[in-house]
PDB file of C-alpha atoms in Angstrom:
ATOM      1  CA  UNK A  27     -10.372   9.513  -3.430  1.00 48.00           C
ATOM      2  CA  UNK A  28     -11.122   9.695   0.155  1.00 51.00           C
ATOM      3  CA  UNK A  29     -12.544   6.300   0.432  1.00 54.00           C
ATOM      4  CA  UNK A  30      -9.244   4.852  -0.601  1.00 53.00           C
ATOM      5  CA  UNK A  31      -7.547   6.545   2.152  1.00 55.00           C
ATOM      6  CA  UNK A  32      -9.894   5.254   5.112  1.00 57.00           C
ATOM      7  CA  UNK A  33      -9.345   1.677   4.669  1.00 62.00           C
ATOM      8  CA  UNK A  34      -6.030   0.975   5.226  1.00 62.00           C
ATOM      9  CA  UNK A  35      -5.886   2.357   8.788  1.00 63.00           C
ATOM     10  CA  UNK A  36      -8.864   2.188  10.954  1.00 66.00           C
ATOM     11  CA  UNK A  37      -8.551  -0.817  13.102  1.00 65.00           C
ATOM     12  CA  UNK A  38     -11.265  -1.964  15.715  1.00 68.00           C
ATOM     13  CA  UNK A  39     -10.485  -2.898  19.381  1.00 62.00           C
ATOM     14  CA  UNK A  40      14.583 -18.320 -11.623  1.00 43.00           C
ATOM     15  CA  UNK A  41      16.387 -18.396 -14.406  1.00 45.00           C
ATOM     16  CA  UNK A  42      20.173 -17.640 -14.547  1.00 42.00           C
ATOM     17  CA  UNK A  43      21.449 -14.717 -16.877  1.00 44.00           C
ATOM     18  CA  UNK A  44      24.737 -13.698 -18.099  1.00 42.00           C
ATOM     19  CA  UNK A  45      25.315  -9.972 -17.176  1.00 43.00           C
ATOM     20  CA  UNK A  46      28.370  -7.732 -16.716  1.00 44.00           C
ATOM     21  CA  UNK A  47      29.318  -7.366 -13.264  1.00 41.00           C
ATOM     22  CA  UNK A  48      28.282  -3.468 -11.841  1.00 44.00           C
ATOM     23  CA  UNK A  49      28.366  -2.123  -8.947  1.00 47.00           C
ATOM     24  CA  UNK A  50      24.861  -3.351  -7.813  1.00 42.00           C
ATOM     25  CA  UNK A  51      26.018  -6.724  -8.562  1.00 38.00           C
ATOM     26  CA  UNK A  52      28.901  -6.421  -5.383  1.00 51.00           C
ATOM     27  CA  UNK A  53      25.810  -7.518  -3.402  1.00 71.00           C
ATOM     28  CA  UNK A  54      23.982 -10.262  -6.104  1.00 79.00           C
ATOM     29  CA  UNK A  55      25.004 -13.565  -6.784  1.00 81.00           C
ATOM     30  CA  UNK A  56      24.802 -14.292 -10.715  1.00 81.00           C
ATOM     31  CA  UNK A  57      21.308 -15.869 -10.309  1.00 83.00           C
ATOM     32  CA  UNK A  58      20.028 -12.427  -9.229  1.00 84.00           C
ATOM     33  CA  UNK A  59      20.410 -13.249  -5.479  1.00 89.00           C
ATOM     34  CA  UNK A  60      20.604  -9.941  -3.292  1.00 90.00           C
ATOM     35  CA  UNK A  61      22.856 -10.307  -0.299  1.00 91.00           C
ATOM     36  CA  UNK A  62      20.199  -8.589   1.985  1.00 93.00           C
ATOM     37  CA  UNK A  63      22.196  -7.428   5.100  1.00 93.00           C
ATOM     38  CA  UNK A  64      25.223  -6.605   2.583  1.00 92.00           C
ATOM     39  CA  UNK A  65      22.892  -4.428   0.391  1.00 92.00           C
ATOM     40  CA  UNK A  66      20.965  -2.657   3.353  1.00 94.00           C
ATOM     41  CA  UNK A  67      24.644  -2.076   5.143  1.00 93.00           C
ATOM     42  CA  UNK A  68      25.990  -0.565   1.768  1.00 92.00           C
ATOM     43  CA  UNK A  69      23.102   1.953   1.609  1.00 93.00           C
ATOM     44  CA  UNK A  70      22.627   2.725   4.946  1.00 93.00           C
ATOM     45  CA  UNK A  71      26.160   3.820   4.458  1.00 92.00           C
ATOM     46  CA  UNK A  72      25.748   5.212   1.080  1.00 91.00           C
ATOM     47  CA  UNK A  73      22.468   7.609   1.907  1.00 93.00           C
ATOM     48  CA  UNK A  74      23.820   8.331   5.710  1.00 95.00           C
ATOM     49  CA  UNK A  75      20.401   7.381   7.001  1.00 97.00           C
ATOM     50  CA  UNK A  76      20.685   7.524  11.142  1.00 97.00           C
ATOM     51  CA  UNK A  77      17.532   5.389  11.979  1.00 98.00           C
ATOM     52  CA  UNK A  78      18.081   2.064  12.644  1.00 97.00           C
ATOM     53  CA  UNK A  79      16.457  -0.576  11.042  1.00 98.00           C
ATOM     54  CA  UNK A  80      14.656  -2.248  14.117  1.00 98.00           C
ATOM     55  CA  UNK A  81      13.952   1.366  15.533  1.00 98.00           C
ATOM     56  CA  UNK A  82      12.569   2.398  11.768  1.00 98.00           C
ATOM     57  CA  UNK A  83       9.864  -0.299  12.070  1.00 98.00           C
ATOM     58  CA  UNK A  84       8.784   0.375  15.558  1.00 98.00           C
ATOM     59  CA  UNK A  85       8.450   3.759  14.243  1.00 98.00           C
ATOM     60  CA  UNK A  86       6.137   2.409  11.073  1.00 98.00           C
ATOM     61  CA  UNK A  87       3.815   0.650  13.916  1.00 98.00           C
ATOM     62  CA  UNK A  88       3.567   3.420  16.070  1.00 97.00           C
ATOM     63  CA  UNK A  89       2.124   5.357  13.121  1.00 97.00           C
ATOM     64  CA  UNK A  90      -0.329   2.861  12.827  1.00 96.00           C
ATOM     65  CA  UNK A  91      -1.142   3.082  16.075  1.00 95.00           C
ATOM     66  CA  UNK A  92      -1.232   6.790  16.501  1.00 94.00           C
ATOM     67  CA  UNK A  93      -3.456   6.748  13.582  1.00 92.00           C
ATOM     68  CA  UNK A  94      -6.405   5.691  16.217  1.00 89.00           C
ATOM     69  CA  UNK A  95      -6.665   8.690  17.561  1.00 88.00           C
ATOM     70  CA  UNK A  96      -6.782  10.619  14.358  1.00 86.00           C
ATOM     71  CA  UNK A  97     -10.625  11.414  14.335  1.00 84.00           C
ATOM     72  CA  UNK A  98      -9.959  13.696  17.596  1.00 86.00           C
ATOM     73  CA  UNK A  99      -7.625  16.603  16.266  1.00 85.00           C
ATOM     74  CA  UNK A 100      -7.317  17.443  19.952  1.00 89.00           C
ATOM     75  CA  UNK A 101      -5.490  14.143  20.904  1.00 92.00           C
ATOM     76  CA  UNK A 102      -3.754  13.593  17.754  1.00 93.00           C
ATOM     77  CA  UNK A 103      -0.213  14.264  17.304  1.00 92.00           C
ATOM     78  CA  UNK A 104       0.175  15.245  13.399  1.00 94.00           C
ATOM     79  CA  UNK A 105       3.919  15.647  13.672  1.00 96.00           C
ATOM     80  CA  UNK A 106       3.930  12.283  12.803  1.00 97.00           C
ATOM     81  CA  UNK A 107       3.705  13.144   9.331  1.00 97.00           C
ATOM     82  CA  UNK A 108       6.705  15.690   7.860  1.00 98.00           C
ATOM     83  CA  UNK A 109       5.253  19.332   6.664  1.00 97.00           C
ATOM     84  CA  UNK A 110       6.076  18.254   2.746  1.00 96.00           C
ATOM     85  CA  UNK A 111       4.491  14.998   3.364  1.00 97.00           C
ATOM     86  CA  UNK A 112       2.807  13.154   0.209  1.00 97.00           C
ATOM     87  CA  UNK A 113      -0.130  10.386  -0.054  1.00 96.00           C
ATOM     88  CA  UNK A 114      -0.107   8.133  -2.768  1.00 95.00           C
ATOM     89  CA  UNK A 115      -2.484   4.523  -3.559  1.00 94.00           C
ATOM     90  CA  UNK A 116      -3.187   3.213  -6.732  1.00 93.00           C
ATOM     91  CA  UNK A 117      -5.629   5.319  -7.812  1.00 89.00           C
ATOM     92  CA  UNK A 118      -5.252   8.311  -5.167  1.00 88.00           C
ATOM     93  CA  UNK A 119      -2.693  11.275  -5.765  1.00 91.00           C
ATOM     94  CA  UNK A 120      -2.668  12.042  -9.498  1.00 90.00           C
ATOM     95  CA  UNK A 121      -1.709  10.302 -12.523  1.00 92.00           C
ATOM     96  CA  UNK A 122       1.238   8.091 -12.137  1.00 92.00           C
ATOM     97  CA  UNK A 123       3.963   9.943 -13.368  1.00 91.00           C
ATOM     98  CA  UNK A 124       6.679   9.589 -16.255  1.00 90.00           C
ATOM     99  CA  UNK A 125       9.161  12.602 -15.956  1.00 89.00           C
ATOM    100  CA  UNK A 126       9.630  12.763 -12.104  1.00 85.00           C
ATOM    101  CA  UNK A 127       6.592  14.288 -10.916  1.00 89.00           C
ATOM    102  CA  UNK A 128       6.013  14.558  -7.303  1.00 90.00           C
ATOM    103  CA  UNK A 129       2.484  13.254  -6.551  1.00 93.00           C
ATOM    104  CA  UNK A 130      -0.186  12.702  -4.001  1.00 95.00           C
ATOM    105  CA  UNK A 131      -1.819  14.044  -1.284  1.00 95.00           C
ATOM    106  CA  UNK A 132      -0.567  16.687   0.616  1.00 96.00           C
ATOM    107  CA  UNK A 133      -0.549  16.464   4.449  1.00 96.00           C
ATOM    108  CA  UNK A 134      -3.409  18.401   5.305  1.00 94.00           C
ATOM    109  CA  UNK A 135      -5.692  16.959   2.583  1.00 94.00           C
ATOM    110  CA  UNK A 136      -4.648  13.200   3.475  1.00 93.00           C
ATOM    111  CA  UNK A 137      -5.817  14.244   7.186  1.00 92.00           C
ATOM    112  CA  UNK A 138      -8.869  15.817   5.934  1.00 90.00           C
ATOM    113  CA  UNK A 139      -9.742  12.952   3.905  1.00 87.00           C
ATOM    114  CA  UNK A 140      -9.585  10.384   6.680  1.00 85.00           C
ATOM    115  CA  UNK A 141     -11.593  12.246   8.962  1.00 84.00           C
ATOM    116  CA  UNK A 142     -14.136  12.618   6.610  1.00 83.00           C
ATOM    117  CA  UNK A 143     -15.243   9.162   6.838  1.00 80.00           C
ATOM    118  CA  UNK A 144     -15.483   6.509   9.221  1.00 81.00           C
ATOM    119  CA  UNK A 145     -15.334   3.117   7.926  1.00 89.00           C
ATOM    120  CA  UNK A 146     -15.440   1.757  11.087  1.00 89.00           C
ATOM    121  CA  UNK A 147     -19.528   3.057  11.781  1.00 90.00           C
ATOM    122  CA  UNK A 148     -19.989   0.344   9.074  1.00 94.00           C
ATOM    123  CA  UNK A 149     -17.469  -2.545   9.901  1.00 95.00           C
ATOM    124  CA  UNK A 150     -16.573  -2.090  13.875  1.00 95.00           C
ATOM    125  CA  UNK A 151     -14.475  -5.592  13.299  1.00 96.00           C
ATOM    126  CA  UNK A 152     -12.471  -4.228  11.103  1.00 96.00           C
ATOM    127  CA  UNK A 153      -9.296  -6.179  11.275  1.00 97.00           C
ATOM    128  CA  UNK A 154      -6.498  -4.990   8.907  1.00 97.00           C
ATOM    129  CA  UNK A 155      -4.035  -7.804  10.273  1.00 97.00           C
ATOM    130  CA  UNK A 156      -0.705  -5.994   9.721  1.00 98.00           C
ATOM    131  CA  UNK A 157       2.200  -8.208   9.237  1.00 98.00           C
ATOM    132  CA  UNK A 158       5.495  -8.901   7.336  1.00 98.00           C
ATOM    133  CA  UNK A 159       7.321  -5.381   8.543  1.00 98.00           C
ATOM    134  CA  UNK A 160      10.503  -5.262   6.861  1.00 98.00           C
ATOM    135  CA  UNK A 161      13.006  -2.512   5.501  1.00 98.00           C
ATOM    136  CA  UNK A 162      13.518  -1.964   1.596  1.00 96.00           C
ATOM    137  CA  UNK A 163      17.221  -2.669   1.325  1.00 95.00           C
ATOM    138  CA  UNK A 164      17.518  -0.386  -1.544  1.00 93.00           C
ATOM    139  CA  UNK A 165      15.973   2.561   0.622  1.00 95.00           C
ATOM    140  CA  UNK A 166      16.662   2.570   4.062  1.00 96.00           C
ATOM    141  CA  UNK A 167      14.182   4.773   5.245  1.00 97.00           C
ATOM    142  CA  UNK A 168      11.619   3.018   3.854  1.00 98.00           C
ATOM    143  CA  UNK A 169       9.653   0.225   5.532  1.00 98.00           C
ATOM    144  CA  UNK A 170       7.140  -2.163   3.655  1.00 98.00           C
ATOM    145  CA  UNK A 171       4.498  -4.069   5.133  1.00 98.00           C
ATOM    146  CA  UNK A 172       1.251  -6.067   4.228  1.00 98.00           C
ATOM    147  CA  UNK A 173      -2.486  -6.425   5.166  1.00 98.00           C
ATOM    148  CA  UNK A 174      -4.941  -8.793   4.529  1.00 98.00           C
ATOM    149  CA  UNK A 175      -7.922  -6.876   6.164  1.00 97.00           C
ATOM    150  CA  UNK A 176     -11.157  -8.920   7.595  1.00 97.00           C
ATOM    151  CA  UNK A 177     -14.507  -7.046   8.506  1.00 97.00           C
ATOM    152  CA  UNK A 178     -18.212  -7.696   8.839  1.00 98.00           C
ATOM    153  CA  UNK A 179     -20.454  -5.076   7.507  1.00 97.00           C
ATOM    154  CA  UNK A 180     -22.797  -4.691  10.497  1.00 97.00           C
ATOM    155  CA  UNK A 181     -23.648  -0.992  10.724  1.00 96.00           C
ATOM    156  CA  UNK A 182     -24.683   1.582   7.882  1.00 94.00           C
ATOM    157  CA  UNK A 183     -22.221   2.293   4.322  1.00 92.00           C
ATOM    158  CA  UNK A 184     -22.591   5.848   3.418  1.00 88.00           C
ATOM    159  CA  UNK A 185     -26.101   5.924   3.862  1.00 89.00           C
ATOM    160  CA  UNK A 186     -26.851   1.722   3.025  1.00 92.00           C
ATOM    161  CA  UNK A 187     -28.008  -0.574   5.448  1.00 95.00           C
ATOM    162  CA  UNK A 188     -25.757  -3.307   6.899  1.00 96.00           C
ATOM    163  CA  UNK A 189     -25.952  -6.619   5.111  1.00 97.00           C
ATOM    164  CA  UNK A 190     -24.200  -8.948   7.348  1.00 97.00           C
ATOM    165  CA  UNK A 191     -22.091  -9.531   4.806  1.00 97.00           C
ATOM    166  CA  UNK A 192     -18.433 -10.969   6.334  1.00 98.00           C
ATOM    167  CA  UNK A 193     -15.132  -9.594   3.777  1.00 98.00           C
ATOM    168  CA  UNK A 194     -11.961 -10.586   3.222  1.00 98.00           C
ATOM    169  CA  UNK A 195      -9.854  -8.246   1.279  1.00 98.00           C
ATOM    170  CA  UNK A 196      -6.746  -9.601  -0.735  1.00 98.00           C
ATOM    171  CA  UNK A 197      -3.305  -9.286   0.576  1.00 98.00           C
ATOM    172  CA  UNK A 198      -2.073  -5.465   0.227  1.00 98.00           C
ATOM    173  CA  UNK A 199       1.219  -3.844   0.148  1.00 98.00           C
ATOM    174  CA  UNK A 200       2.031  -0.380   2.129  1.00 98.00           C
ATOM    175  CA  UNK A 201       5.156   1.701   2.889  1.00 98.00           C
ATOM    176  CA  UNK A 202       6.230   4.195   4.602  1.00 98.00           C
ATOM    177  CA  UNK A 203       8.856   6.364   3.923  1.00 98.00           C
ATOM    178  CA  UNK A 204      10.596   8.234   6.292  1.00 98.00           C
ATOM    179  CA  UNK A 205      12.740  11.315   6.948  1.00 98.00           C
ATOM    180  CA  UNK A 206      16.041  11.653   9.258  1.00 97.00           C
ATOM    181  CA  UNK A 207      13.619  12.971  12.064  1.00 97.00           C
ATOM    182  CA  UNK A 208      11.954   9.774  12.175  1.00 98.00           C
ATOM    183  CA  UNK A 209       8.500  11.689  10.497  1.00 98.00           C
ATOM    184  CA  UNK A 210       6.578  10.133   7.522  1.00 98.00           C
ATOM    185  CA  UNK A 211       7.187  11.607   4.041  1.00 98.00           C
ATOM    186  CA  UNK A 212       5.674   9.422   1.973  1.00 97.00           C
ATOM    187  CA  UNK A 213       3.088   6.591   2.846  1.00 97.00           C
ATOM    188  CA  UNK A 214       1.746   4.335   0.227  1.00 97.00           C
ATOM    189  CA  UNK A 215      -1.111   2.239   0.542  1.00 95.00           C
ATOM    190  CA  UNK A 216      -3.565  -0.430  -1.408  1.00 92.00           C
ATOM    191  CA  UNK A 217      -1.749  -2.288  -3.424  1.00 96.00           C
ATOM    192  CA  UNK A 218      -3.127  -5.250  -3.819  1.00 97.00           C
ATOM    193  CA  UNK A 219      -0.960  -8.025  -4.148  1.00 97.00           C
ATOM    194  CA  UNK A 220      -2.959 -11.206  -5.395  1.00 97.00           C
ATOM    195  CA  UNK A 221      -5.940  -9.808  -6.738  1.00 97.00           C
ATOM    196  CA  UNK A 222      -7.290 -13.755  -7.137  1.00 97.00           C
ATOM    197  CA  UNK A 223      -7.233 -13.917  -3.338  1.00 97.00           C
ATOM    198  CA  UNK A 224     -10.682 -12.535  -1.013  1.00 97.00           C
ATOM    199  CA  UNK A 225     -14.122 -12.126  -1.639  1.00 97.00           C
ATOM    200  CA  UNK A 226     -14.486  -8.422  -2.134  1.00 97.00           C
ATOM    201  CA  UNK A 227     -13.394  -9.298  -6.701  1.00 97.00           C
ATOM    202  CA  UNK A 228      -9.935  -8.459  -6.103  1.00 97.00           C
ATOM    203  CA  UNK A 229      -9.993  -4.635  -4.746  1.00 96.00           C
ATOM    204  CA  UNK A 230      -8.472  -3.570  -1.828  1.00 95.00           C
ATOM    205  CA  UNK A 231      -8.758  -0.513   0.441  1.00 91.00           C
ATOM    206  CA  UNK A 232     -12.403   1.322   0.431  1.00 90.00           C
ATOM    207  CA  UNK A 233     -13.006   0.131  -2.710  1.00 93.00           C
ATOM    208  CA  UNK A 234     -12.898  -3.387  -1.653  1.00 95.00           C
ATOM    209  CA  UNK A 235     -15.547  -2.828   1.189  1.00 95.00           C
ATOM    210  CA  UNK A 236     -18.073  -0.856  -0.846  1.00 95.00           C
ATOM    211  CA  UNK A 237     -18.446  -3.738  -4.271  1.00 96.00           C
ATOM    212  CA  UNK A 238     -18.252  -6.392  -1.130  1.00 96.00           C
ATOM    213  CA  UNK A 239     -21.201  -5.371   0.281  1.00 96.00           C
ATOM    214  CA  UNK A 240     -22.900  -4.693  -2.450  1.00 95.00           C
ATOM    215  CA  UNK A 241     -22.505  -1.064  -2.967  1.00 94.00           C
ATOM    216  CA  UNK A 242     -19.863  -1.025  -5.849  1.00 92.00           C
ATOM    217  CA  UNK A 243     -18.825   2.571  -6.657  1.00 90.00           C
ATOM    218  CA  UNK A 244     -19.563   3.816 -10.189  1.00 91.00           C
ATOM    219  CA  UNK A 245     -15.586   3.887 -11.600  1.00 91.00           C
ATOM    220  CA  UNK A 246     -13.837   1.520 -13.284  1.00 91.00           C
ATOM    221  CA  UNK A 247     -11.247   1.759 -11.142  1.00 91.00           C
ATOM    222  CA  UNK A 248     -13.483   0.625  -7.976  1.00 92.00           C
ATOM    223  CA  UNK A 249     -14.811  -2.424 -10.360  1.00 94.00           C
ATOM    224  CA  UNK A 250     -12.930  -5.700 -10.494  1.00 95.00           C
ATOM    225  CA  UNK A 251     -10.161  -6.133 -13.398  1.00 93.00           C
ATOM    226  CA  UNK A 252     -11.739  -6.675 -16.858  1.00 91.00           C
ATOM    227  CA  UNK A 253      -9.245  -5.171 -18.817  1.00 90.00           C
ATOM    228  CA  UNK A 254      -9.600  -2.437 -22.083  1.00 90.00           C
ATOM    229  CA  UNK A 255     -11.606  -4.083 -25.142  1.00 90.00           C
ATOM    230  CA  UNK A 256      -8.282  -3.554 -26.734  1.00 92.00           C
ATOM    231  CA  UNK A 257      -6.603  -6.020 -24.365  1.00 89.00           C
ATOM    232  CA  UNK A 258      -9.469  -8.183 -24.580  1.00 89.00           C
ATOM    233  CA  UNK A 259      -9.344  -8.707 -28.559  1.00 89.00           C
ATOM    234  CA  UNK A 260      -5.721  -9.141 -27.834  1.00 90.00           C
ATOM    235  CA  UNK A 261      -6.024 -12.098 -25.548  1.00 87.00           C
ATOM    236  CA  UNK A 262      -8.584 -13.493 -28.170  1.00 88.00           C
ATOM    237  CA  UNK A 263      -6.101 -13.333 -30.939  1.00 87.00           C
ATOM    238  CA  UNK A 264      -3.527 -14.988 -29.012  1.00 86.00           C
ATOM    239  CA  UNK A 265      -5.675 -17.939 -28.216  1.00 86.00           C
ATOM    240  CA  UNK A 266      -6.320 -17.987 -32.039  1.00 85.00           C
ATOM    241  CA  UNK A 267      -2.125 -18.501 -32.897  1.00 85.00           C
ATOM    242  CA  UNK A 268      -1.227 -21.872 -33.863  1.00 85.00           C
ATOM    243  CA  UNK A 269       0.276 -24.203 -30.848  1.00 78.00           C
ATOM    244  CA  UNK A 270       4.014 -25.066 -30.629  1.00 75.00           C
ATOM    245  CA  UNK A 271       4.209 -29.009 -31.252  1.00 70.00           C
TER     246      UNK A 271
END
């Protein structure tokens, strides 16, 4: 589980429907359209959220930032992250859950778990390439953004030698989440976007570095997408169906 964590933040130097009008739709057009500014204003309003939205994102990037220094307890400032904070990536943080769960790491664990392992010994490039910083204008106090990480594997893996090997992870898409004091409460990371897009067979995060270089970690999860047999003998059976003329 700690592999997942490391990845995402050491950095080196339309078709129209017919539906009733609710209360959502005050901000939609009827092709589905959402009035951005209109919606964010309404919830701002709505949740009483004080941050404001440029100020929110600077606040997301100086995370990121901050996040250098993590490795050095005595330089790092870990009131960036709220005391019930939570850590959650695809397949990090519990099962996904159905009745309302609250998952994922807590705050001392996700620290522990980053500082644990250095994925910069084995990619000192490492370029996550942040970009497209943006509020969620359904949650105010949340801001999404994207990576699409580059790295060359030129020092040692968890105890493999360096194969030279230049990655390019697919696009991935984080968030943070953030209380009225302007600290993290949730932060989710790793998921991947366009998993036809890289070299590293469609995984993102730690995951993507370790079957990139040739080190592929011995869970499904942190093997490209095959799907069940079930979904497999599916996809046969559907090529099997007779074609519309």
């Amino acid at each position: 589980a700690l592999l997942s964590v490391a990845g995402s933040f050491q950095h080196a130097p339309v078709r129209r429907v017919a539906t009733p009008r609710r209360a959502l739709l005050e901000v939609t057009d009827e092709y589905g359209f959402v009035d951005e500014a209109a919606t964010l204003k309404s919830n701002r309003e709505r949740t009483g959220f004080p941050i404001a939205p440029d100020d929110l994102i600077k606040a997301a990037k100086e995370v990121i930032v901050k996040n250098q220094n993590l490795q050095d307890p005595a330089i790092f400032d870990d009131s960036i992250y709220a005391d019930d904070f939570r850590f959650v990536a695809p397949f990090v943080g519990g099962a996904t859950p159905t009745d309302g769960e609250r998952i994922g790491f807590t705050k001392d664990e996700f620290l522990s778990s980053l500082r644990s392992f250095d994925l910069l010994a084995a990619f000192p490039n490492l370029n996550n390439r942040y970009h497209a910083f943006r509020i969620d204008v359904f949650e105010p106090n949340r801001v999404w953004f994207q990576t699409r990480a580059k790295a060359t594997h030129t020092g040692e893996l968890m105890g493999s030698a360096a194969t030279g090997k230049a990655l390019e992870l697919p696009p991935e898409a984080l968030s943070m989440t953030f209380n009225a004091k302007g600290q993290v409460e949730l932060f989710t990371v790793g998921y991947v976007i366009d998993r036809t897009s890289g070299n590293t067979g469609g995984l993102g995060g730690a995951f993507g570095y370790f079957w990139g270089t040739g080190n592929p970690l011995p869970f499904p999860e942190c093997q490209p997408f095959q799907g069940s047999l079930q979904l497999r003998l599916l996809g046969a059976l559907q090529k099997l169906l007779p074609k519309p003329e």
